[in-house]
Amino acid sequence: TMSDVENRSRGIITADARSQTEYGTLRGYLSQGFSRTNSGTAEYSHRAFIQLAGFTLGLTRSFFDDFSFASVSNQTNYLGSDTGGGGTNTWAYTAQLGNGMSASVAVEDPMNRRTLIGGSDVYGGQHLPNFVGNLRVSQAWGSAQVMGAINEVYPGQLTAATHHDSKLGYAVGAGVKVNLPMLGKGDFVAGQFIYASGATGYNIRAATFSMTKGGTLVTGVRRDAVCGTIAQGCELTKSWTALGAFQHGWNAHWKTSIYGGYGKVDYGTTAETILGGAAGSHDWSFYQIGSRTVWTPVKNLDLSVDVMYNNLKGATALQVGSKTSEDVWAGIVRAQRNFWP
């Protein structure tokens, strides 16, 4: 049985060391702490990287990521690409092109992007890293980014009779943020769209979605691919997500955001044959809509309330009971104190 109410306390300490060299600024950054919830205490570490001459080496946010709900919501958002909370191991190079434009290429750990392979196979060990690139512009009006990633779908060899060759999945996306100072200090509108084939971890963060209420269960499973017999092969799963948000500052102490996102997973004909069930029976969609209001009574202290609605239209072949959709309301009250050296 899962709790309807959860408590969490988190403390994080950051260290940022910089020195000048003949190659530019050498930076070392660390962010580490602890987090305690109903289920216990855990170490929390999401940044540990080195930067020099355009290179970034270590644990940091993925270079595929752009906009996420994290900037406008305190709750768990499952849509879009966001590795900011935990980070990802990466080796990357960023070239500054001038006028606020930059281009980055990165080799990243695929493990936090991978999800299930359905049917007769599972992922093998890490075979190739993921390759990521972006083109970004950041100016006074706001920012925009286009990005892409390649993910190797590498089935593990269970037996010689069921082993499949690897396939290359991919994800492409675009995001934009427009500042609106004419409406209020810190006001902006932002959006993002991501499409993936065989790389669902780039636009949908949870491997399995389930909602249960009144004895019914609606479930949607995220798989990078579905494998059958050698003759059937492996079919890559298609998915897409769209996010949007608006934030308005009422005055120096109050601000409110409104945000929403929609995601859909689509299994092809071969995958549905392997999994069994009627056409479209494993497809599912999920959306979230919410609003957060933050009160800053004194500098560096944020007190906020966040309310979010979630709706899952599930895969009928995987559900119990008569429902094909389910919803849930979620809320969070948060106090956050920032302090800087």
Short mmCIF file of C-alpha atoms in Angstrom, two decimals:
data_model
loop_
_atom_site.label_atom_id
_atom_site.label_comp_id
_atom_site.label_asym_id
_atom_site.label_seq_id
_atom_site.Cartn_x
_atom_site.Cartn_y
_atom_site.Cartn_z
CA THR A 1 0.00 0.00 0.00
CA MET A 2 1.37 3.40 -0.95
CA SER A 3 0.98 6.45 1.26
CA ASP A 4 -1.26 9.28 0.13
CA VAL A 5 0.89 11.76 2.05
CA GLU A 6 4.68 11.93 1.98
CA ASN A 7 7.08 14.15 3.92
CA ARG A 8 10.54 15.11 2.68
CA SER A 9 13.40 17.16 4.07
CA ARG A 10 16.50 17.83 1.97
CA GLY A 11 19.75 19.61 2.64
CA ILE A 12 22.39 20.31 -0.02
CA ILE A 13 25.82 21.94 0.16
CA THR A 14 27.58 23.17 -2.98
CA ALA A 15 31.26 23.91 -3.61
CA ASP A 16 32.41 25.94 -6.62
CA ALA A 17 36.20 26.34 -7.09
CA ARG A 18 37.58 28.43 -9.97
CA SER A 19 41.08 29.46 -11.01
CA GLN A 20 42.52 31.18 -14.07
CA THR A 21 44.80 29.23 -16.41
CA GLU A 22 46.36 29.79 -19.81
CA TYR A 23 43.43 27.81 -21.25
CA GLY A 24 40.78 29.88 -19.50
CA THR A 25 38.86 29.37 -16.27
CA LEU A 26 39.30 25.97 -14.63
CA ARG A 27 36.17 25.15 -12.64
CA GLY A 28 35.33 22.31 -10.28
CA TYR A 29 31.77 22.02 -8.97
CA LEU A 30 30.17 19.71 -6.41
CA SER A 31 26.60 19.55 -5.07
CA GLN A 32 25.85 16.94 -2.45
CA GLY A 33 23.63 16.36 0.56
CA PHE A 34 20.92 14.13 1.99
CA SER A 35 17.20 13.59 1.55
CA ARG A 36 14.82 12.02 4.08
CA THR A 37 11.31 10.81 3.24
CA ASN A 38 8.74 8.47 4.79
CA SER A 39 10.82 5.51 3.63
CA GLY A 40 14.14 6.61 5.11
CA THR A 41 17.27 8.68 4.52
CA ALA A 42 19.35 8.63 1.35
CA GLU A 43 22.45 10.37 0.08
CA TYR A 44 21.70 12.99 -2.56
CA SER A 45 24.31 13.93 -5.15
CA HIS A 46 23.53 15.44 -8.55
CA ARG A 47 26.56 17.51 -9.59
CA ALA A 48 30.27 16.68 -9.70
CA PHE A 49 32.02 18.07 -12.78
CA ILE A 50 35.09 19.83 -14.16
CA GLN A 51 35.00 22.58 -16.82
CA LEU A 52 37.89 23.99 -18.86
CA ALA A 53 38.22 25.52 -22.33
CA GLY A 54 34.69 24.57 -23.37
CA PHE A 55 34.87 21.01 -22.02
CA THR A 56 32.53 19.66 -19.33
CA LEU A 57 33.49 16.35 -17.72
CA GLY A 58 31.52 14.60 -14.99
CA LEU A 59 28.05 14.47 -13.47
CA THR A 60 25.78 17.28 -14.66
CA ARG A 61 22.54 18.00 -16.49
CA SER A 62 22.20 16.34 -19.91
CA PHE A 63 23.04 18.56 -22.87
CA PHE A 64 19.79 17.39 -24.47
CA ASP A 65 17.72 19.03 -21.72
CA ASP A 66 16.19 22.46 -22.18
CA PHE A 67 12.95 23.55 -20.51
CA SER A 68 11.31 21.47 -17.79
CA PHE A 69 8.58 21.91 -15.20
CA ALA A 70 11.25 22.06 -12.48
CA SER A 71 11.56 25.83 -12.90
CA VAL A 72 7.82 26.41 -12.37
CA SER A 73 6.68 23.46 -10.23
CA ASN A 74 7.74 21.68 -7.04
CA GLN A 75 6.00 18.44 -7.97
CA THR A 76 7.18 15.40 -9.91
CA ASN A 77 6.78 15.94 -13.62
CA TYR A 78 7.05 12.84 -15.78
CA LEU A 79 7.00 14.50 -19.20
CA GLY A 80 9.80 16.01 -21.23
CA SER A 81 13.54 15.63 -20.83
CA ASP A 82 14.85 16.56 -17.38
CA THR A 83 17.93 15.00 -15.75
CA GLY A 84 18.53 18.05 -13.55
CA GLY A 85 17.45 16.32 -10.35
CA GLY A 86 19.94 13.45 -10.55
CA GLY A 87 22.29 14.48 -13.33
CA THR A 88 23.98 12.24 -15.86
CA ASN A 89 27.61 11.31 -16.48
CA THR A 90 28.85 13.13 -19.56
CA TRP A 91 31.87 14.28 -21.52
CA ALA A 92 30.92 17.32 -23.60
CA TYR A 93 32.35 20.21 -25.57
CA THR A 94 30.59 23.55 -26.07
CA ALA A 95 31.68 26.03 -28.72
CA GLN A 96 30.69 29.68 -28.24
CA LEU A 97 29.65 31.04 -31.65
CA GLY A 98 29.08 34.63 -30.63
CA ASN A 99 25.97 36.77 -30.15
CA GLY A 100 24.68 34.40 -27.49
CA MET A 101 24.82 31.34 -29.73
CA SER A 102 26.53 28.06 -28.81
CA ALA A 103 26.78 24.49 -30.07
CA SER A 104 27.45 21.44 -27.91
CA VAL A 105 28.29 17.81 -28.57
CA ALA A 106 28.30 15.22 -25.77
CA VAL A 107 28.87 11.56 -25.01
CA GLU A 108 26.52 10.58 -22.19
CA ASP A 109 25.75 7.60 -19.96
CA PRO A 110 22.63 5.91 -21.39
CA MET A 111 21.59 4.10 -18.21
CA ASN A 112 19.26 6.78 -16.84
CA ARG A 113 17.53 7.03 -20.24
CA ARG A 114 17.01 3.32 -20.86
CA THR A 115 13.74 1.61 -20.28
CA LEU A 116 12.27 -1.84 -20.95
CA ILE A 117 12.48 -3.94 -24.07
CA GLY A 118 9.27 -5.91 -24.30
CA GLY A 119 8.65 -9.37 -25.68
CA SER A 120 11.37 -11.99 -25.81
CA ASP A 121 14.38 -9.86 -24.85
CA VAL A 122 15.85 -7.33 -22.41
CA TYR A 123 18.62 -4.74 -22.60
CA GLY A 124 22.14 -6.11 -22.63
CA GLY A 125 25.01 -4.40 -20.86
CA GLN A 126 26.12 -0.95 -21.91
CA HIS A 127 27.43 -1.33 -25.44
CA LEU A 128 27.63 2.26 -26.73
CA PRO A 129 27.14 5.59 -24.94
CA ASN A 130 24.44 7.97 -26.09
CA PHE A 131 25.48 10.75 -28.46
CA VAL A 132 23.87 14.17 -27.92
CA GLY A 133 24.08 17.53 -29.66
CA ASN A 134 22.39 20.91 -29.36
CA LEU A 135 22.36 24.36 -30.92
CA ARG A 136 21.35 27.11 -28.50
CA VAL A 137 20.81 30.87 -28.43
CA SER A 138 20.47 32.91 -25.22
CA GLN A 139 19.79 36.65 -25.47
CA ALA A 140 17.90 39.38 -23.62
CA TRP A 141 14.59 38.33 -25.19
CA GLY A 142 14.94 34.76 -23.89
CA SER A 143 16.41 31.54 -25.25
CA ALA A 144 15.82 28.76 -27.78
CA GLN A 145 17.35 25.36 -28.40
CA VAL A 146 17.17 22.49 -30.87
CA MET A 147 18.62 19.15 -29.79
CA GLY A 148 19.08 15.57 -30.83
CA ALA A 149 20.24 12.27 -29.35
CA ILE A 150 21.08 8.75 -30.55
CA ASN A 151 20.33 5.77 -28.30
CA GLU A 152 21.45 2.23 -29.10
CA VAL A 153 18.71 -0.32 -28.41
CA TYR A 154 20.95 -3.25 -27.54
CA PRO A 155 19.07 -6.48 -26.75
CA GLY A 156 20.77 -8.93 -24.42
CA GLN A 157 21.47 -12.38 -25.83
CA LEU A 158 19.23 -14.71 -23.86
CA THR A 159 19.67 -17.61 -26.27
CA ALA A 160 21.09 -17.89 -29.76
CA ALA A 161 17.58 -18.47 -31.09
CA THR A 162 16.16 -15.22 -29.67
CA HIS A 163 19.09 -12.84 -29.97
CA HIS A 164 18.43 -9.70 -32.03
CA ASP A 165 20.85 -7.25 -33.58
CA SER A 166 20.98 -3.80 -32.06
CA LYS A 167 19.09 -0.85 -33.56
CA LEU A 168 19.66 2.88 -33.30
CA GLY A 169 16.89 4.88 -31.70
CA TYR A 170 16.79 8.65 -31.66
CA ALA A 171 15.15 11.68 -30.12
CA VAL A 172 14.80 15.21 -31.52
CA GLY A 173 13.38 18.26 -29.84
CA ALA A 174 13.05 22.03 -29.74
CA GLY A 175 12.33 24.47 -26.95
CA VAL A 176 11.86 28.21 -26.52
CA LYS A 177 11.54 30.63 -23.63
CA VAL A 178 10.41 34.23 -24.14
CA ASN A 179 10.86 36.81 -21.38
CA LEU A 180 7.91 39.13 -20.76
CA PRO A 181 9.21 41.99 -18.58
CA MET A 182 6.41 44.25 -19.81
CA LEU A 183 3.95 42.10 -17.83
CA GLY A 184 5.98 41.75 -14.63
CA LYS A 185 9.45 41.16 -13.23
CA GLY A 186 10.61 37.65 -14.11
CA ASP A 187 7.60 36.93 -16.33
CA PHE A 188 8.07 34.45 -19.16
CA VAL A 189 6.33 31.92 -21.38
CA ALA A 190 8.09 28.70 -22.41
CA GLY A 191 7.43 25.53 -24.37
CA GLN A 192 9.09 22.37 -25.62
CA PHE A 193 8.34 19.51 -28.04
CA ILE A 194 10.21 16.18 -28.23
CA TYR A 195 9.70 13.22 -30.57
CA ALA A 196 11.45 9.89 -30.02
CA SER A 197 11.76 6.52 -31.73
CA GLY A 198 13.46 3.84 -29.66
CA ALA A 199 14.50 6.46 -27.09
CA THR A 200 11.44 7.04 -24.93
CA GLY A 201 13.60 8.03 -21.95
CA TYR A 202 14.20 11.38 -23.63
CA ASN A 203 10.61 12.54 -23.39
CA ILE A 204 8.92 10.36 -20.74
CA ARG A 205 10.72 9.92 -17.44
CA ALA A 206 8.88 7.05 -15.71
CA ALA A 207 9.14 3.47 -17.04
CA THR A 208 5.65 2.52 -15.87
CA PHE A 209 2.58 4.64 -15.14
CA SER A 210 -0.15 3.17 -12.96
CA MET A 211 -3.18 4.72 -11.32
CA THR A 212 -5.53 2.76 -9.11
CA LYS A 213 -8.77 3.92 -7.58
CA GLY A 214 -11.90 2.13 -6.40
CA GLY A 215 -10.57 -1.32 -7.27
CA THR A 216 -9.62 -0.47 -10.88
CA LEU A 217 -6.13 -0.18 -12.31
CA VAL A 218 -5.01 1.71 -15.41
CA THR A 219 -1.42 1.12 -16.54
CA GLY A 220 0.84 2.31 -19.34
CA VAL A 221 4.32 0.83 -19.92
CA ARG A 222 7.18 2.72 -21.57
CA ARG A 223 9.41 0.49 -23.72
CA ASP A 224 12.20 1.52 -26.07
CA ALA A 225 11.37 -1.46 -28.30
CA VAL A 226 9.45 -4.73 -28.43
CA CYS A 227 11.22 -7.89 -29.63
CA GLY A 228 9.65 -11.14 -30.79
CA THR A 229 11.01 -14.09 -32.70
CA ILE A 230 13.97 -13.68 -35.02
CA ALA A 231 11.51 -13.46 -37.91
CA GLN A 232 9.47 -10.77 -36.16
CA GLY A 233 12.54 -8.79 -35.12
CA CYS A 234 12.46 -5.74 -32.84
CA GLU A 235 10.17 -2.76 -33.42
CA LEU A 236 11.11 0.62 -31.97
CA THR A 237 8.48 2.44 -29.93
CA LYS A 238 7.32 5.91 -30.96
CA SER A 239 6.56 8.60 -28.38
CA TRP A 240 6.16 12.37 -28.16
CA THR A 241 5.63 15.03 -25.53
CA ALA A 242 4.71 18.72 -25.48
CA LEU A 243 5.17 21.07 -22.50
CA GLY A 244 4.20 24.67 -21.83
CA ALA A 245 4.35 27.13 -18.94
CA PHE A 246 3.70 30.77 -18.03
CA GLN A 247 5.00 32.57 -14.96
CA HIS A 248 3.86 35.97 -13.65
CA GLY A 249 5.35 38.06 -10.86
CA TRP A 250 2.64 39.98 -9.00
CA ASN A 251 5.16 42.05 -7.06
CA ALA A 252 8.57 41.62 -5.40
CA HIS A 253 7.19 38.97 -3.01
CA TRP A 254 4.64 36.93 -4.99
CA LYS A 255 4.74 34.95 -8.25
CA THR A 256 2.43 32.37 -9.85
CA SER A 257 3.05 29.82 -12.59
CA ILE A 258 0.66 27.80 -14.74
CA TYR A 259 2.06 24.73 -16.51
CA GLY A 260 0.91 21.73 -18.50
CA GLY A 261 2.17 18.82 -20.55
CA TYR A 262 0.94 15.95 -22.71
CA GLY A 263 2.68 12.74 -23.72
CA LYS A 264 1.73 9.77 -25.90
CA VAL A 265 3.28 6.33 -26.47
CA ASP A 266 2.46 4.50 -29.70
CA TYR A 267 3.28 0.84 -30.35
CA GLY A 268 3.45 -0.35 -33.95
CA THR A 269 1.66 -3.29 -35.53
CA THR A 270 4.53 -5.75 -35.02
CA ALA A 271 4.92 -4.78 -31.36
CA GLU A 272 1.19 -5.23 -30.74
CA THR A 273 1.27 -8.68 -32.35
CA ILE A 274 4.17 -9.69 -30.08
CA LEU A 275 2.55 -8.28 -26.93
CA GLY A 276 -0.91 -9.61 -27.81
CA GLY A 277 -4.25 -7.86 -27.72
CA ALA A 278 -6.26 -5.73 -30.09
CA ALA A 279 -4.76 -3.00 -32.26
CA GLY A 280 -3.93 0.04 -30.14
CA SER A 281 -4.52 -1.85 -26.90
CA HIS A 282 -1.06 -1.04 -25.55
CA ASP A 283 -0.96 2.62 -26.58
CA TRP A 284 -1.45 5.17 -23.82
CA SER A 285 -1.32 8.88 -23.09
CA PHE A 286 -0.73 10.99 -20.02
CA TYR A 287 -1.11 14.67 -19.18
CA GLN A 288 -0.45 16.98 -16.25
CA ILE A 289 -1.80 20.49 -15.53
CA GLY A 290 -0.85 22.52 -12.48
CA SER A 291 -0.20 25.85 -10.83
CA ARG A 292 2.28 27.03 -8.20
CA THR A 293 2.26 30.22 -6.15
CA VAL A 294 5.42 31.32 -4.32
CA TRP A 295 5.63 33.85 -1.49
CA THR A 296 9.07 35.30 -0.70
CA PRO A 297 8.58 37.24 2.54
CA VAL A 298 12.32 37.86 2.91
CA LYS A 299 15.22 37.40 0.53
CA ASN A 300 16.20 33.77 -0.19
CA LEU A 301 13.18 32.25 1.58
CA ASP A 302 10.46 30.74 -0.65
CA LEU A 303 7.16 29.46 0.75
CA SER A 304 5.02 27.84 -1.92
CA VAL A 305 1.86 25.89 -2.64
CA ASP A 306 1.58 23.74 -5.78
CA VAL A 307 -1.52 21.89 -7.06
CA MET A 308 -1.46 19.50 -10.04
CA TYR A 309 -3.99 17.34 -11.92
CA ASN A 310 -2.82 14.10 -13.59
CA ASN A 311 -4.73 11.99 -16.11
CA LEU A 312 -3.72 8.62 -17.59
CA LYS A 313 -5.55 7.03 -20.50
CA GLY A 314 -4.27 3.51 -20.20
CA ALA A 315 -3.52 0.47 -22.28
CA THR A 316 -6.76 -1.52 -22.12
CA ALA A 317 -5.02 -4.90 -22.43
CA LEU A 318 -3.05 -4.14 -19.28
CA GLN A 319 -5.82 -2.81 -17.08
CA VAL A 320 -8.03 -4.36 -14.44
CA GLY A 321 -11.71 -3.42 -14.28
CA SER A 322 -13.76 -1.55 -16.83
CA LYS A 323 -12.01 1.82 -16.90
CA THR A 324 -9.64 2.93 -19.64
CA SER A 325 -8.60 6.16 -17.90
CA GLU A 326 -7.91 7.37 -14.39
CA ASP A 327 -6.96 10.64 -12.75
CA VAL A 328 -5.52 11.98 -9.52
CA TRP A 329 -4.99 15.36 -7.86
CA ALA A 330 -1.69 16.05 -6.11
CA GLY A 331 -0.47 18.96 -4.00
CA ILE A 332 2.66 20.05 -2.18
CA VAL A 333 3.51 22.70 0.41
CA ARG A 334 7.18 23.64 0.47
CA ALA A 335 9.60 25.86 2.39
CA GLN A 336 13.01 26.50 0.79
CA ARG A 337 15.91 28.51 2.19
CA ASN A 338 18.84 29.38 -0.08
CA PHE A 339 22.10 30.76 1.28
CA TRP A 340 25.25 31.64 -0.60
CA PRO A 341 28.87 32.02 0.54
#
